[in-house]
């Protein structure tokens, strides 16, 4: 993969990168933890819009009618799908940022994204 | 019908010509082109290809009608077949792309063991074959309805075109053809939908405007002996809606023909964005489908309600010939409608007619009808081709060259891939002409099995370094046996008597429970067995980071 000479990340929290793999496990753990945290947040939203709003609470939400749509039905047949699309986009964007911060984004020889 | 036939021939013939030209231009000479398109597919194109691969003849032709009659509970398909992409994007795609091999069983083999790989390859082949039979059949039906070819003649024509681009171009040919097929199918789906929405509500965007007719549709449906569209849990209990939705989601994320599409992107980042584009393209059709269902059902019901049998609109007679519409012989006035032939209603409508006849019902011109036929074929063929590639690669790459001939040259591997593809096409033609007895159940099988076998062990393999080969094998086999047993038990297949659902769980929903069983067994057995080798732990560590860290300055 792209072994790039990349502009040093303007990150405050991560320790200075060391060459070699033994002594630099701190940033690896931190990167992974932040990835997991982002994942958990996004999957919680995924669960809430579909399973909670569209199934578990569909009947009480259906009492609210907006623009002709009972709200529970709208979540189940429209809202949850829009949210899924947005969740993946947010994930991809935030991971770009995280990769850059920790210097693990894929770059070609000139340092452009691949 | 002759002008419709003419336009259908033009639309179908024109789209086939495009596919053949693409096939010739993207023919490949190397194995990596054949299996993963040289990992050079741009993100947006890959997204469109995934979308076409994903949306089958069933999504295109049947789903809107199914939702129209299921009403609120039709959400199981809408959420189930889109929500899985969130799981794919967050849990699987980037890591499997970083791993960077050709097939799903190959990851399983590297992470666990060769034995687990063989189980996975066999499972991938079974899952894909069950799926592909329905696609070939769908293609054949479109041919026979619009062009008056026989179903088997239609299957042969569709298979011939698929054969050409799949054998010549492998994944590369398939991917670029799928981009064209997505374009055809989405245009064919959206134009009639926008026209109907405009006609009924004055707002051309169906996603926004179908709310306007829901109250009227509910009233009309109840008057004609159907369930209200907006009533939740009218056809399935709540617990089952929950489990089926979950099962379809994790099944989606576990289906080999979907997962391998993320191997073809240029980078890990590309895999993430591909998932986004794929779901965006899929969402275009999936958010339109309930609107098409509601609008067309509303149109149909209001046009026939209270009409004498000899005063019905012309589409009734046109589609009676295809047996998708039938009138009870002794009916004189249409007061009740159903999609169930056994219901005894005055007018019986097949689910499929809602999409196929919607241009006609909305009074749209013949070219649009032709476009819908081409769209249905594009949906069927794109999905079939993607599945055939999984069958070919699992067979030649995971089984043949592992078990029989390990020291093959690249040229031999490419040839074997092509031969396996050709054989798979022939078998699927046979399956399309003589479909297995329970096509619908068989598709439910595919999702339930993917959910209860692949998904848990791949996710654990990435996120929990301690997962062992013994754990994965035990989990996969227990999940598989448990799920299969419950399906056979409740569906009454293979000579077993049919039993009642336990705790209201339908066979479509059991995959969720199977997956939970798989997770638990894998974790427990992993804990009890020796930790995996350092080499494997390092491999799992390495796929978590898209690239090596840039050198310090």
Short mmCIF file of C-alpha atoms in Angstrom, two decimals, chain A:
data_model
loop_
_atom_site.label_atom_id
_atom_site.label_comp_id
_atom_site.label_asym_id
_atom_site.label_seq_id
_atom_site.Cartn_x
_atom_site.Cartn_y
_atom_site.Cartn_z
CA UNK A 1 0.00 0.00 0.00
CA UNK A 2 0.97 3.62 -0.25
CA UNK A 3 3.93 4.19 2.00
CA UNK A 4 3.71 7.93 1.87
CA UNK A 5 5.71 10.77 3.22
CA UNK A 6 2.82 12.68 4.59
CA UNK A 7 2.60 16.06 6.20
CA UNK A 8 2.85 15.53 9.93
CA UNK A 9 -0.58 15.37 11.55
CA UNK A 10 -1.56 18.38 13.63
CA UNK A 11 -2.67 16.11 16.41
CA UNK A 12 -2.19 16.93 20.05
CA UNK A 13 -3.09 13.70 21.81
CA UNK A 14 -1.12 11.09 19.95
CA UNK A 15 2.45 10.33 20.94
CA UNK A 16 5.21 11.17 18.46
CA UNK A 17 5.41 8.36 15.89
CA UNK A 18 8.33 6.02 16.33
CA UNK A 19 9.80 3.90 13.60
CA UNK A 20 9.41 0.19 14.14
CA UNK A 21 6.47 -1.61 15.58
CA UNK A 22 7.27 -2.52 19.17
CA UNK A 23 7.32 0.77 21.01
CA UNK A 24 4.42 2.56 19.34
CA UNK A 25 1.43 0.58 20.44
CA UNK A 26 -0.10 3.55 22.21
CA UNK A 27 -1.33 5.28 19.07
CA UNK A 28 -2.56 2.00 17.66
CA UNK A 29 -4.76 1.37 20.67
CA UNK A 30 -6.00 4.92 20.66
CA UNK A 31 -6.83 4.88 16.94
CA UNK A 32 -8.70 1.63 17.32
CA UNK A 33 -10.58 2.83 20.40
CA UNK A 34 -11.73 5.96 18.61
CA UNK A 35 -12.80 3.87 15.62
CA UNK A 36 -14.81 1.60 17.91
CA UNK A 37 -16.40 4.53 19.70
CA UNK A 38 -17.51 6.08 16.40
CA UNK A 39 -18.86 2.70 15.33
CA UNK A 40 -20.88 2.24 18.51
CA UNK A 41 -22.41 5.71 18.23
CA UNK A 42 -23.40 5.18 14.59
CA UNK A 43 -24.77 1.68 15.22
CA UNK A 44 -26.86 3.03 18.10
CA UNK A 45 -28.46 5.53 15.72
CA UNK A 46 -28.91 2.71 13.19
CA UNK A 47 -30.77 0.68 15.80
CA UNK A 48 -32.90 3.54 17.07
CA UNK A 49 -34.25 4.74 13.70
CA UNK A 50 -35.05 1.27 12.41
CA UNK A 51 -35.80 -1.10 15.27
CA UNK A 52 -36.98 1.40 17.88
CA UNK A 53 -38.84 4.00 15.78
CA UNK A 54 -39.86 1.70 12.92
CA UNK A 55 -40.83 -1.42 14.87
CA UNK A 56 -40.90 -1.23 18.67
CA UNK A 57 -42.55 2.20 18.94
CA UNK A 58 -44.30 2.26 15.57
CA UNK A 59 -47.80 2.23 17.00
CA UNK A 60 -47.50 5.21 19.39
CA UNK A 61 -45.52 7.14 16.74
CA UNK A 62 -48.25 6.48 14.18
CA UNK A 63 -50.55 8.73 16.26
CA UNK A 64 -48.49 11.64 14.96
CA UNK A 65 -49.29 12.35 11.31
CA UNK A 66 -47.00 14.61 9.28
CA UNK A 67 -47.79 15.51 5.66
CA UNK A 68 -50.10 12.51 5.47
CA UNK A 69 -47.54 10.04 6.86
CA UNK A 70 -48.11 8.36 10.23
CA UNK A 71 -44.67 8.99 11.79
CA UNK A 72 -43.91 5.37 12.71
CA UNK A 73 -44.68 4.18 9.19
CA UNK A 74 -42.57 7.00 7.77
CA UNK A 75 -39.58 5.88 9.84
CA UNK A 76 -40.09 2.28 8.77
CA UNK A 77 -40.48 2.93 5.03
CA UNK A 78 -38.57 6.17 4.41
CA UNK A 79 -36.78 7.77 7.36
CA UNK A 80 -34.70 4.80 8.40
CA UNK A 81 -33.36 4.34 4.84
CA UNK A 82 -32.34 8.01 4.53
CA UNK A 83 -30.63 7.75 7.91
CA UNK A 84 -28.71 4.62 6.82
CA UNK A 85 -27.30 6.48 3.79
CA UNK A 86 -26.26 9.43 5.94
CA UNK A 87 -24.69 7.16 8.59
CA UNK A 88 -22.34 5.56 6.05
CA UNK A 89 -21.36 8.94 4.62
CA UNK A 90 -20.63 10.30 8.11
CA UNK A 91 -18.59 7.20 8.91
CA UNK A 92 -16.51 7.50 5.73
CA UNK A 93 -15.89 11.23 6.30
CA UNK A 94 -14.96 10.88 9.98
CA UNK A 95 -12.69 7.91 9.24
CA UNK A 96 -10.88 10.02 6.61
CA UNK A 97 -10.22 12.53 9.34
CA UNK A 98 -9.16 9.88 11.86
CA UNK A 99 -6.82 8.22 9.34
CA UNK A 100 -5.17 11.57 8.63
CA UNK A 101 -4.82 12.39 12.29
CA UNK A 102 -2.96 9.15 12.92
CA UNK A 103 -1.10 9.16 9.62
CA UNK A 104 -2.56 5.91 8.35
CA UNK A 105 -4.48 7.20 5.33
CA UNK A 106 -3.62 5.66 1.98
CA UNK A 107 -1.48 7.98 -0.12
CA UNK A 108 0.32 7.61 -3.41
CA UNK A 109 3.91 8.72 -3.98
CA UNK A 110 2.90 12.37 -4.20
CA UNK A 111 0.86 12.17 -1.01
CA UNK A 112 -2.51 12.27 -2.72
CA UNK A 113 -5.36 10.13 -1.49
CA UNK A 114 -5.87 6.91 -3.36
#
